[in-house]
Tab-separated table of C-alpha atoms and ligand atoms in Angstrom:
chain	number	residue	atom	x	y	z
A	1	MET	CA	85.753	-32.161	1.637
A	2	LYS	CA	82.381	-31.531	3.217
A	3	VAL	CA	79.177	-32.979	1.782
A	4	ASP	CA	77.028	-30.556	-0.226
A	5	VAL	CA	73.258	-30.911	-0.222
A	6	LEU	CA	70.674	-29.979	-2.858
A	7	LEU	CA	67.053	-29.938	-1.753
A	8	GLY	CA	63.645	-28.484	-2.532
A	9	LEU	CA	62.359	-25.420	-0.654
A	10	GLN	CA	58.709	-25.664	-1.663
A	11	TRP	CA	56.249	-28.563	-2.071
A	12	GLY	CA	58.485	-30.628	-4.331
A	13	ASP	CA	59.008	-30.658	-8.112
A	14	GLU	CA	61.247	-27.603	-8.026
A	15	GLY	CA	63.566	-29.095	-10.648
A	16	LYS	CA	65.970	-31.021	-8.393
A	17	GLY	CA	66.628	-33.777	-10.929
A	18	LYS	CA	67.549	-31.328	-13.671
A	19	VAL	CA	69.946	-29.317	-11.501
A	20	VAL	CA	71.585	-32.358	-9.850
A	21	ASP	CA	72.327	-33.632	-13.359
A	22	VAL	CA	73.820	-30.250	-14.292
A	23	LEU	CA	75.996	-30.156	-11.148
A	24	THR	CA	77.124	-33.809	-11.332
A	25	PRO	CA	80.319	-33.030	-13.316
A	26	ASN	CA	81.544	-31.120	-10.225
A	27	TYR	CA	81.122	-34.150	-7.978
A	28	ASP	CA	82.345	-37.755	-7.599
A	29	VAL	CA	79.395	-39.151	-5.659
A	30	ILE	CA	75.650	-38.390	-5.864
A	31	ALA	CA	73.602	-39.783	-2.959
A	32	ARG	CA	69.843	-39.848	-2.416
A	33	PHE	CA	69.071	-39.551	1.307
A	34	GLN	CA	65.296	-39.947	1.794
A	35	GLY	CA	61.956	-40.551	0.144
A	36	GLY	CA	61.339	-43.258	-2.394
A	37	PRO	CA	59.341	-43.788	-5.572
A	38	ASN	CA	56.961	-40.965	-4.549
A	39	ALA	CA	59.662	-38.768	-6.107
A	40	GLY	CA	59.779	-38.063	-9.833
A	41	HIS	CA	62.957	-36.265	-10.903
A	42	THR	CA	63.035	-35.159	-14.537
A	43	LEU	CA	66.209	-34.657	-16.588
A	44	GLU	CA	66.465	-33.594	-20.189
A	45	PHE	CA	69.396	-33.688	-22.585
A	46	ASP	CA	69.988	-34.529	-26.262
A	47	GLY	CA	66.243	-34.082	-26.835
A	48	ILE	CA	65.317	-36.944	-24.492
A	49	LYS	CA	63.409	-36.655	-21.239
A	50	HIS	CA	64.151	-39.089	-18.389
A	51	VAL	CA	62.209	-39.489	-15.145
A	52	LEU	CA	63.965	-41.030	-12.147
A	53	ASN	CA	62.126	-42.138	-9.009
A	54	THR	CA	64.544	-43.903	-6.685
A	55	ILE	CA	67.797	-43.801	-8.637
A	56	PRO	CA	69.977	-40.726	-8.020
A	57	SER	CA	70.093	-38.066	-10.757
A	58	GLY	CA	73.840	-38.467	-11.369
A	59	ILE	CA	73.285	-41.812	-13.133
A	60	PHE	CA	73.718	-40.541	-16.692
A	61	HIS	CA	77.330	-39.470	-16.121
A	62	SER	CA	80.209	-41.903	-16.439
A	63	ASN	CA	82.764	-42.371	-13.655
A	64	LYS	CA	80.410	-41.172	-10.926
A	65	MET	CA	79.177	-43.185	-7.998
A	66	ASN	CA	75.456	-43.031	-7.243
A	67	VAL	CA	74.367	-44.051	-3.761
A	68	VAL	CA	70.852	-44.959	-2.621
A	69	GLY	CA	71.236	-44.103	1.061
A	70	ASN	CA	69.851	-45.679	4.235
A	71	GLY	CA	67.139	-43.009	4.545
A	72	VAL	CA	65.513	-44.063	1.257
A	73	VAL	CA	62.644	-46.559	0.991
A	74	ILE	CA	62.706	-48.898	-1.995
A	75	ASP	CA	59.978	-50.738	-3.843
A	76	PRO	CA	61.845	-53.580	-5.617
A	77	ILE	CA	59.186	-53.818	-8.365
A	78	LEU	CA	59.317	-50.137	-9.282
A	79	PHE	CA	63.047	-50.108	-8.824
A	80	MET	CA	63.541	-52.898	-11.350
A	81	LYS	CA	61.288	-51.099	-13.840
A	82	GLU	CA	63.518	-48.060	-13.488
A	83	VAL	CA	66.631	-50.223	-13.898
A	84	ASP	CA	65.198	-51.859	-17.030
A	85	ALA	CA	64.397	-48.499	-18.603
A	86	LEU	CA	67.951	-47.303	-17.965
A	87	THR	CA	69.528	-50.545	-19.134
A	88	GLY	CA	67.477	-50.177	-22.339
A	89	MET	CA	69.255	-46.846	-22.832
A	90	LYS	CA	72.623	-48.580	-22.346
A	91	VAL	CA	73.303	-46.967	-18.956
A	92	PRO	CA	75.690	-49.389	-17.126
A	93	ILE	CA	73.775	-49.032	-13.943
A	94	ASN	CA	75.494	-51.791	-11.968
A	95	GLU	CA	78.823	-50.054	-12.447
A	96	ARG	CA	77.494	-46.693	-11.321
A	97	MET	CA	75.198	-47.412	-8.371
A	98	VAL	CA	75.356	-48.914	-4.910
A	99	ILE	CA	72.522	-49.400	-2.422
A	100	SER	CA	72.564	-49.125	1.357
A	101	ARG	CA	71.784	-52.339	3.221
A	102	LYS	CA	69.961	-50.185	5.749
A	103	ALA	CA	67.423	-48.766	3.295
A	104	HIS	CA	63.919	-50.056	4.033
A	105	LEU	CA	61.835	-52.142	1.663
A	106	ILE	CA	58.352	-51.217	0.527
A	107	LEU	CA	56.233	-54.388	0.580
A	108	PRO	CA	53.165	-54.906	-1.630
A	109	THR	CA	51.076	-54.733	1.546
A	110	HIS	CA	52.552	-51.310	2.372
A	111	ARG	CA	51.124	-50.066	-0.896
A	112	LEU	CA	47.756	-51.632	-0.084
A	113	LEU	CA	47.743	-50.039	3.362
A	114	ASP	CA	48.539	-46.647	1.788
A	115	ALA	CA	45.594	-47.029	-0.590
A	116	ALA	CA	43.217	-48.317	2.115
A	117	SER	CA	44.173	-45.514	4.516
A	118	GLU	CA	43.706	-42.819	1.849
A	119	GLN	CA	40.357	-44.271	0.824
A	120	ALA	CA	39.164	-44.277	4.435
A	121	LYS	CA	40.178	-40.622	4.882
A	122	GLY	CA	37.744	-39.618	2.128
A	123	LYS	CA	37.767	-35.839	1.690
A	124	LYS	CA	40.565	-35.499	4.213
A	125	LYS	CA	42.972	-37.593	2.155
A	126	ILE	CA	46.597	-36.471	1.923
A	127	GLY	CA	46.696	-37.002	-1.830
A	128	SER	CA	49.499	-39.540	-1.393
A	129	THR	CA	51.251	-40.907	-4.458
A	130	LEU	CA	50.057	-44.328	-3.139
A	131	LYS	CA	53.554	-45.817	-3.334
A	132	GLY	CA	53.403	-47.140	0.239
A	133	ILE	CA	55.686	-44.440	1.620
A	134	GLY	CA	53.756	-43.656	4.848
A	135	PRO	CA	53.232	-47.286	5.921
A	136	THR	CA	56.877	-48.166	5.179
A	137	TYR	CA	58.266	-45.327	7.286
A	138	MET	CA	55.739	-46.253	9.989
A	139	ASP	CA	57.174	-49.766	10.089
A	140	LYS	CA	60.676	-48.303	10.161
A	141	THR	CA	59.995	-46.124	13.215
A	142	GLY	CA	57.769	-48.847	14.711
A	143	ARG	CA	60.797	-51.163	14.434
A	144	ASN	CA	59.029	-53.747	12.300
A	145	GLY	CA	60.500	-52.961	8.892
A	146	LEU	CA	62.448	-55.122	6.479
A	147	ARG	CA	65.684	-53.705	5.144
A	148	VAL	CA	67.591	-54.283	1.949
A	149	GLY	CA	70.317	-56.170	3.837
A	150	ASP	CA	67.705	-58.642	5.089
A	151	ILE	CA	67.361	-60.154	1.629
A	152	GLU	CA	70.753	-61.790	2.172
A	153	SER	CA	69.570	-63.594	5.314
A	154	THR	CA	68.348	-67.216	5.260
A	155	ASN	CA	65.066	-66.508	7.020
A	156	PHE	CA	64.096	-63.576	4.797
A	157	GLU	CA	60.931	-65.217	3.543
A	158	GLU	CA	59.763	-66.017	7.042
A	159	ARG	CA	60.301	-62.414	8.130
A	160	TYR	CA	58.504	-61.196	5.022
A	161	ASN	CA	55.545	-63.449	5.795
A	162	ASN	CA	55.400	-62.314	9.430
A	163	LEU	CA	55.234	-58.663	8.410
A	164	LYS	CA	52.758	-59.411	5.630
A	165	GLU	CA	50.448	-61.149	8.118
A	166	LYS	CA	50.547	-58.076	10.385
A	167	HIS	CA	49.555	-55.959	7.427
A	168	ILE	CA	46.724	-58.295	6.444
A	169	GLN	CA	45.353	-57.961	9.975
A	170	LEU	CA	45.475	-54.192	9.631
A	171	LEU	CA	43.865	-54.281	6.187
A	172	SER	CA	40.960	-56.271	7.575
A	173	GLN	CA	39.963	-53.164	9.545
A	174	PHE	CA	39.300	-51.265	6.321
A	175	ASP	CA	36.482	-51.659	3.868
A	176	PHE	CA	39.003	-52.289	1.122
A	177	GLU	CA	39.265	-55.004	-1.489
A	178	TYR	CA	42.576	-56.175	-2.886
A	179	ASP	CA	44.363	-58.841	-4.795
A	180	LEU	CA	47.818	-59.480	-3.425
A	181	ILE	CA	48.947	-62.590	-5.318
A	182	GLU	CA	50.120	-61.021	-8.566
A	183	MET	CA	51.942	-58.159	-6.817
A	184	GLU	CA	53.585	-60.571	-4.432
A	185	THR	CA	54.922	-62.844	-7.184
A	186	GLU	CA	56.427	-59.884	-9.011
A	187	TRP	CA	57.865	-58.541	-5.747
A	188	MET	CA	59.649	-61.823	-4.997
A	189	LYS	CA	61.028	-61.970	-8.538
A	190	SER	CA	62.302	-58.422	-8.173
A	191	ILE	CA	63.957	-59.272	-4.852
A	192	GLU	CA	65.876	-62.076	-6.591
A	193	ARG	CA	67.094	-59.626	-9.240
A	194	PHE	CA	67.949	-57.133	-6.506
A	195	LYS	CA	70.648	-59.513	-5.271
A	196	SER	CA	72.790	-58.687	-8.320
A	197	PHE	CA	73.307	-55.103	-7.104
A	198	VAL	CA	76.202	-53.926	-4.998
A	199	LEU	CA	74.830	-53.656	-1.455
A	200	VAL	CA	76.947	-51.587	0.927
A	201	ASP	CA	77.092	-50.013	4.364
A	202	SER	CA	76.752	-46.638	2.731
A	203	GLU	CA	77.590	-44.600	5.827
A	204	HIS	CA	81.079	-46.162	5.846
A	205	LEU	CA	81.477	-45.769	2.127
A	206	ILE	CA	80.446	-42.113	2.095
A	207	ASN	CA	82.665	-41.188	5.011
A	208	ALA	CA	85.588	-43.047	3.460
A	209	GLN	CA	85.054	-41.267	0.137
A	210	LYS	CA	84.928	-37.969	1.988
A	211	LYS	CA	88.206	-38.760	3.737
A	212	GLU	CA	89.808	-39.463	0.348
A	213	GLY	CA	88.834	-35.971	-0.742
A	214	LYS	CA	85.990	-37.069	-3.028
A	215	ARG	CA	83.284	-34.503	-3.654
A	216	ILE	CA	79.819	-35.636	-2.585
A	217	LEU	CA	76.413	-34.167	-3.432
A	218	ALA	CA	73.380	-35.293	-1.402
A	219	GLU	CA	70.155	-35.195	-3.473
A	220	GLY	CA	66.882	-34.512	-1.672
A	221	ALA	CA	63.443	-35.627	-2.689
A	222	GLN	CA	60.113	-33.848	-2.098
A	223	GLY	CA	60.494	-30.396	-0.543
A	224	THR	CA	60.780	-28.569	2.797
A	225	LEU	CA	57.042	-27.826	2.990
A	226	LEU	CA	56.401	-31.593	2.774
A	227	ASP	CA	58.810	-32.359	5.654
A	228	ILE	CA	57.316	-34.593	8.339
A	229	ASP	CA	58.291	-32.142	11.128
A	230	PHE	CA	58.280	-28.723	9.454
A	231	GLY	CA	55.869	-29.129	6.523
A	232	SER	CA	52.142	-28.403	6.412
A	233	TYR	CA	51.300	-31.357	8.688
A	234	PRO	CA	49.426	-33.677	8.258
A	235	PHE	CA	49.556	-32.912	4.488
A	236	VAL	CA	53.191	-33.950	4.218
A	237	THR	CA	55.313	-36.940	3.325
A	238	SER	CA	56.747	-39.287	5.977
A	239	SER	CA	60.430	-38.389	5.949
A	240	ASN	CA	62.684	-35.476	6.845
A	241	THR	CA	63.235	-33.743	3.536
A	242	ILE	CA	65.506	-31.051	5.047
A	243	THR	CA	69.299	-30.760	5.438
A	244	ALA	CA	69.138	-32.694	8.708
A	245	GLY	CA	67.620	-35.562	6.714
A	246	ALA	CA	70.852	-35.762	4.710
A	247	CYS	CA	72.725	-36.355	7.990
A	248	THR	CA	70.440	-39.171	9.148
A	249	GLY	CA	69.756	-40.512	5.662
A	250	LEU	CA	73.416	-40.933	4.775
A	251	GLY	CA	75.307	-41.061	8.080
A	252	VAL	CA	77.018	-37.713	7.623
A	253	ALA	CA	77.748	-35.702	10.764
A	254	PRO	CA	76.094	-32.246	10.895
A	255	ASN	CA	79.469	-30.500	11.021
A	256	GLN	CA	80.415	-32.226	7.770
A	257	ILE	CA	77.753	-30.478	5.691
A	258	GLY	CA	79.139	-27.875	3.265
A	259	GLU	CA	77.077	-25.934	0.751
A	260	VAL	CA	73.293	-26.221	0.960
A	261	TYR	CA	71.691	-25.537	-2.407
A	262	GLY	CA	68.036	-24.628	-1.927
A	263	ILE	CA	66.026	-24.895	-5.098
A	264	PHE	CA	62.723	-23.115	-5.793
A	265	LYS	CA	60.459	-22.297	-8.722
A	266	ALA	CA	60.023	-18.641	-9.697
A	267	TYR	CA	56.392	-19.253	-8.706
A	268	CYS	CA	54.947	-22.125	-6.672
A	269	THR	CA	53.165	-25.456	-7.180
A	270	ARG	CA	51.727	-28.206	-5.062
A	271	VAL	CA	50.362	-31.630	-5.961
A	272	GLY	CA	48.024	-33.387	-3.537
A	273	SER	CA	45.953	-31.862	-0.720
A	274	GLY	CA	46.791	-29.321	1.952
A	275	PRO	CA	47.167	-25.603	2.516
A	276	PHE	CA	48.594	-23.425	-0.274
A	277	PRO	CA	47.949	-19.759	0.567
A	278	THR	CA	48.991	-18.298	-2.822
A	279	GLU	CA	47.117	-20.840	-4.923
A	280	LEU	CA	45.412	-19.369	-7.991
A	281	GLU	CA	42.220	-21.239	-8.634
A	282	ASP	CA	41.419	-19.103	-11.652
A	283	GLU	CA	42.398	-18.427	-15.214
A	284	VAL	CA	45.824	-17.075	-14.104
A	285	GLY	CA	46.610	-20.374	-12.349
A	286	GLU	CA	45.439	-22.262	-15.429
A	287	ARG	CA	47.819	-20.215	-17.611
A	288	MET	CA	50.660	-20.999	-15.242
A	289	ARG	CA	49.894	-24.722	-15.317
A	290	LYS	CA	49.817	-24.696	-19.101
A	291	ALA	CA	52.949	-22.601	-19.575
A	292	GLY	CA	54.888	-24.622	-16.979
A	293	HIS	CA	53.521	-28.026	-18.042
A	294	GLU	CA	52.593	-28.531	-14.428
A	295	PHE	CA	51.560	-32.145	-14.368
A	296	GLY	CA	53.145	-34.643	-11.917
A	297	ALA	CA	56.190	-36.604	-13.158
A	298	THR	CA	55.141	-39.648	-11.072
A	299	THR	CA	51.352	-39.605	-11.106
A	300	GLY	CA	50.491	-37.273	-14.030
A	301	ARG	CA	48.140	-35.312	-11.723
A	302	PRO	CA	47.688	-31.601	-12.508
A	303	ARG	CA	49.730	-29.541	-10.094
A	304	ARG	CA	48.085	-26.671	-8.233
A	305	CYS	CA	49.753	-23.377	-9.185
A	306	GLY	CA	50.230	-20.012	-7.481
A	307	TRP	CA	52.580	-17.045	-6.937
A	308	ILE	CA	55.830	-17.328	-5.024
A	309	ASP	CA	55.390	-17.443	-1.235
A	310	LEU	CA	58.257	-15.560	0.441
A	311	PRO	CA	57.431	-16.195	4.121
A	312	ALA	CA	57.408	-19.918	3.297
A	313	LEU	CA	60.700	-19.648	1.407
A	314	LYS	CA	62.333	-17.685	4.218
A	315	TYR	CA	61.243	-20.399	6.624
A	316	ALA	CA	62.718	-23.048	4.354
A	317	CYS	CA	66.037	-21.139	4.131
A	318	MET	CA	66.150	-20.969	7.927
A	319	ILE	CA	65.370	-24.645	8.568
A	320	ASN	CA	67.864	-25.853	5.953
A	321	GLY	CA	70.710	-23.364	6.421
A	322	VAL	CA	70.614	-22.605	2.698
A	323	THR	CA	73.876	-21.069	1.468
A	324	GLN	CA	72.966	-20.749	-2.230
A	325	LEU	CA	69.650	-20.424	-3.978
A	326	ILE	CA	68.721	-21.903	-7.332
A	327	MET	CA	65.686	-20.484	-9.143
A	328	THR	CA	64.010	-22.610	-11.836
A	329	LYS	CA	61.271	-22.017	-14.392
A	330	ALA	CA	61.989	-18.304	-14.758
A	331	ASP	CA	61.024	-18.813	-18.436
A	332	VAL	CA	57.451	-19.746	-17.473
A	333	LEU	CA	56.776	-16.272	-16.021
A	334	SER	CA	57.410	-14.660	-19.440
A	335	GLU	CA	53.713	-15.376	-19.826
A	336	PHE	CA	52.769	-12.607	-17.341
A	337	GLU	CA	53.007	-8.811	-17.590
A	338	THR	CA	52.934	-8.418	-13.828
A	339	ILE	CA	54.360	-10.835	-11.284
A	340	LYS	CA	53.165	-11.118	-7.723
A	341	ALA	CA	55.201	-12.172	-4.686
A	342	CYS	CA	53.533	-12.942	-1.374
A	343	THR	CA	55.214	-11.108	1.519
A	344	GLY	CA	52.802	-11.979	4.335
A	345	TYR	CA	49.339	-13.264	5.147
A	346	LYS	CA	46.221	-11.580	6.548
A	347	TYR	CA	45.178	-13.845	9.378
A	348	LYS	CA	42.588	-13.228	12.102
A	349	GLY	CA	42.588	-9.486	11.395
A	350	GLU	CA	46.358	-8.908	11.327
A	351	VAL	CA	49.213	-9.351	8.852
A	352	ILE	CA	51.735	-12.041	9.761
A	353	ASP	CA	54.880	-13.193	7.964
A	354	PHE	CA	54.950	-16.804	9.113
A	355	MET	CA	52.792	-19.861	8.640
A	356	PRO	CA	50.620	-20.322	11.763
A	357	PHE	CA	50.546	-23.692	13.574
A	358	ASP	CA	47.255	-24.886	12.166
A	359	VAL	CA	46.091	-23.323	8.931
A	360	VAL	CA	43.670	-26.080	8.023
A	361	GLY	CA	40.200	-24.538	7.884
A	362	GLU	CA	41.519	-21.036	8.647
A	363	GLU	CA	41.561	-18.397	5.968
A	364	LEU	CA	44.990	-17.076	5.146
A	365	VAL	CA	44.845	-14.215	2.649
A	366	PRO	CA	48.153	-13.462	0.954
A	367	VAL	CA	49.527	-9.914	0.874
A	368	TYR	CA	51.353	-9.269	-2.396
A	369	ASP	CA	54.096	-7.065	-3.832
A	370	GLU	CA	53.573	-6.483	-7.523
A	371	LEU	CA	56.573	-6.485	-9.800
A	372	GLU	CA	57.023	-5.779	-13.464
A	373	GLY	CA	57.385	-8.960	-15.502
A	374	TRP	CA	59.449	-9.743	-18.583
A	375	SER	CA	57.842	-10.793	-21.781
A	376	GLU	CA	61.047	-11.942	-23.491
A	377	ASP	CA	61.452	-15.641	-24.262
A	378	LEU	CA	64.276	-16.758	-21.972
A	379	THR	CA	64.614	-20.321	-23.217
A	380	GLY	CA	67.347	-19.514	-25.757
A	381	LEU	CA	69.543	-17.641	-23.266
A	382	ARG	CA	72.920	-19.181	-22.405
A	383	SER	CA	74.481	-16.391	-20.363
A	384	ILE	CA	73.198	-14.584	-17.295
A	385	ASP	CA	74.545	-11.334	-18.820
A	386	ASP	CA	71.754	-11.453	-21.401
A	387	ILE	CA	68.756	-11.609	-19.077
A	388	PRO	CA	66.142	-8.830	-19.234
A	389	ALA	CA	66.491	-5.982	-16.681
A	390	THR	CA	63.122	-6.863	-15.108
A	391	LEU	CA	64.270	-10.420	-14.422
A	392	GLN	CA	67.467	-8.989	-12.913
A	393	SER	CA	65.271	-6.830	-10.654
A	394	TYR	CA	63.222	-9.880	-9.618
A	395	ILE	CA	66.451	-11.712	-8.697
A	396	ASP	CA	67.740	-8.693	-6.712
A	397	TYR	CA	64.378	-8.431	-4.933
A	398	LEU	CA	64.371	-12.116	-3.962
A	399	GLU	CA	67.978	-12.049	-2.755
A	400	ARG	CA	67.248	-9.015	-0.602
A	401	ILE	CA	64.232	-10.617	1.054
A	402	LEU	CA	65.676	-14.115	1.392
A	403	GLU	CA	69.140	-12.803	2.398
A	404	THR	CA	70.794	-15.515	0.362
A	405	PRO	CA	72.580	-15.400	-3.032
A	406	ILE	CA	70.909	-16.836	-6.144
A	407	THR	CA	73.726	-18.585	-8.012
A	408	ILE	CA	71.834	-20.538	-10.682
A	409	VAL	CA	68.851	-19.504	-12.794
A	410	SER	CA	67.171	-22.174	-14.897
A	411	VAL	CA	65.343	-21.092	-18.064
A	412	GLY	CA	64.124	-24.408	-19.480
A	413	PRO	CA	64.074	-28.154	-18.812
A	414	ASP	CA	67.229	-28.973	-20.788
A	415	ARG	CA	70.690	-29.241	-19.258
A	416	SER	CA	71.877	-26.421	-21.522
A	417	GLN	CA	69.180	-24.020	-20.284
A	418	THR	CA	71.004	-23.252	-17.075
A	419	LEU	CA	72.570	-19.882	-16.288
A	420	MET	CA	75.374	-19.781	-13.718
A	421	ARG	CA	75.598	-16.557	-11.805
A	422	GLU	CA	78.127	-14.824	-9.585
A	423	SER	CA	75.966	-13.116	-7.027
A	424	THR	CA	76.986	-9.758	-5.641
A	425	TRP	CA	74.274	-9.875	-3.018
A	426	ALA	CA	76.666	-10.292	-0.068
A	427	THR	CA	78.651	-7.199	-1.079
A	428	ALA	CA	75.735	-5.095	-2.307
B	1	GDP	P1	61.935	-32.507	-9.218
B	1	GDP	O1	61.009	-33.502	-8.604
B	1	GDP	O2	62.307	-31.420	-8.264
B	1	GDP	O3	63.142	-33.145	-9.842
B	1	GDP	O4	61.116	-31.792	-10.380
B	1	GDP	P2	60.169	-32.531	-11.464
B	1	GDP	O5	60.994	-33.197	-12.446
B	1	GDP	O6	59.091	-33.321	-10.813
B	1	GDP	O7	59.409	-31.274	-12.065
B	1	GDP	C1	60.103	-30.217	-12.687
B	1	GDP	C2	59.572	-30.089	-14.109
B	1	GDP	O8	60.005	-28.869	-14.653
B	1	GDP	C3	60.151	-31.155	-15.051
B	1	GDP	O9	59.227	-31.425	-16.071
B	1	GDP	C4	61.397	-30.489	-15.610
B	1	GDP	O10	61.780	-31.002	-16.897
B	1	GDP	C5	60.916	-29.074	-15.736
B	1	GDP	N1	61.930	-28.026	-15.558
B	1	GDP	C6	63.012	-27.994	-14.726
B	1	GDP	N2	63.596	-26.771	-14.783
B	1	GDP	C7	62.885	-26.041	-15.676
B	1	GDP	C8	62.971	-24.702	-16.129
B	1	GDP	O11	63.834	-23.907	-15.726
B	1	GDP	N3	62.031	-24.290	-17.035
B	1	GDP	C9	61.036	-25.099	-17.482
B	1	GDP	N4	60.170	-24.622	-18.373
B	1	GDP	N5	60.924	-26.378	-17.073
B	1	GDP	C10	61.831	-26.836	-16.156
B	2	IMO	P1	59.684	-34.905	-5.831
B	2	IMO	O1	60.926	-35.532	-5.257
B	2	IMO	C1	55.684	-33.340	-5.185
B	2	IMO	C2	53.295	-35.255	-2.059
B	2	IMO	C3	52.068	-36.052	-2.505
B	2	IMO	C4	51.189	-35.881	-1.288
B	2	IMO	C5	52.187	-35.918	-0.135
B	2	IMO	C6	52.347	-37.294	0.518
B	2	IMO	O2	59.373	-35.304	-7.225
B	2	IMO	O3	59.710	-33.419	-5.620
B	2	IMO	P2	53.415	-39.610	-0.177
B	2	IMO	O4	53.301	-40.391	-1.442
B	2	IMO	O5	54.811	-39.179	0.175
B	2	IMO	O6	52.729	-40.240	0.970
B	2	IMO	O7	52.581	-38.273	-0.472
B	2	IMO	O8	53.420	-35.515	-0.685
B	2	IMO	N1	54.545	-35.682	-2.715
B	2	IMO	C7	55.182	-34.956	-3.652
B	2	IMO	N2	54.807	-33.827	-4.267
B	2	IMO	N3	56.874	-33.912	-5.456
B	2	IMO	C8	57.258	-35.017	-4.812
B	2	IMO	O9	58.497	-35.544	-4.950
B	2	IMO	C9	56.379	-35.636	-3.910
B	2	IMO	N4	56.425	-36.757	-3.135
B	2	IMO	C10	55.305	-36.761	-2.394
B	2	IMO	O10	51.498	-35.503	-3.662
B	2	IMO	O11	50.581	-34.610	-1.291
B	3	MG	MG1	59.114	-34.347	-8.994
């Protein structure tokens, strides 16, 4: 069996956690391949909302293996908080999760460096979640990082101290005050607790599971437009959030990737700084934020809202080799009589249908198609056969432009609010 991948096609928060949870019964293994506690993946069932940061979204199902892959970066303190919350809900997490020895550790000083660097950038700040993601991946590529497997070595503390000293040197170049002692004590305690988890060489494990015919779903974090190579650089995260990231973040060969589920909201949001051509900085955007409860799952920050951006989505489909599309939050658009979809941008006097190299500081004016909306409340629907005709037209329109079938439509945050769909796009 090949490895399927589910990842975000926009700027994150597309609903990955919810849909991975819904798809988990079809799989044996759920594996996170990049990112870290900058992610916030929300799941809802039985009237309870759960937010996961580092732990894969298959964790609530019994008899499934959850893997934190080598491409992930882990903050032991935040990780243990997540573990404690799940243990409190009687989730037998030790039985259901393994962690790659090759995953990198986020040190307290990585978090401080993230904060110091953002502060120094002033108005040009990325809007980082301040979880230490950038500095940790910098140490990984700079070949200085500490990995999960290192905690088993006898000189771990010495190596920790060496790296910490390097960071302290770097911090001295910033006008930034900090108190490391408390964080460090908690970090060391968390490292001790970390030793009780099953640490594995996850690339071997995943390939062995695959050979046995087990079905594997790779879960992405962030979204394609936040990818370090293909996102709106420098306003991006520090990992490859795309399908190729699943290969490097889990040790799966490119020719072993099967379905690629690309997930997107029926509109668009972004949290943090950076270009967002279809952003609505008006009352319409405010209505969208309210109707969609668009506040960050990790930081609580209000998300910027706007209409769907089709050139950006087409680009994301191309980069990822998306085979099936999943549209979420269709219910939120019930709020609007007319829906807009951006088909191109006016840029330097002409209309283009791609994101230019450097949009920072340049005006990019979206060109829109206007479509009739649906006012019906979708949240009670349980079958795709019952959707309003105007929503059906929106789906047909998107499939035509994106040249990819939409096979799942989500109409609310709960597991049950998920409509499976047999697309006829390919034969239409
Ligand atoms: P993720 O990071 O991609 O997992 O997404 P987040 O959890 O950060 O943000 C998605 C938010 O939308 C969460 O609050 C979900 O509970 C919620 N959500 C997911 N799908 C739907 C949907 O179809 N409709 C509505 N109204 N909310 C949804
Ligand atoms: P999930 O997995 C939305 C954004 C931050 C910031 C930029 C860099 O929940 O979709 P970082 O902390 O990585 O240095 O921040 O990326 N960002 C996200 N936005 N969803 C996420 O994850 C994000 N993870 C990072 O807001 O703009
Ligand atoms: Mg999120």
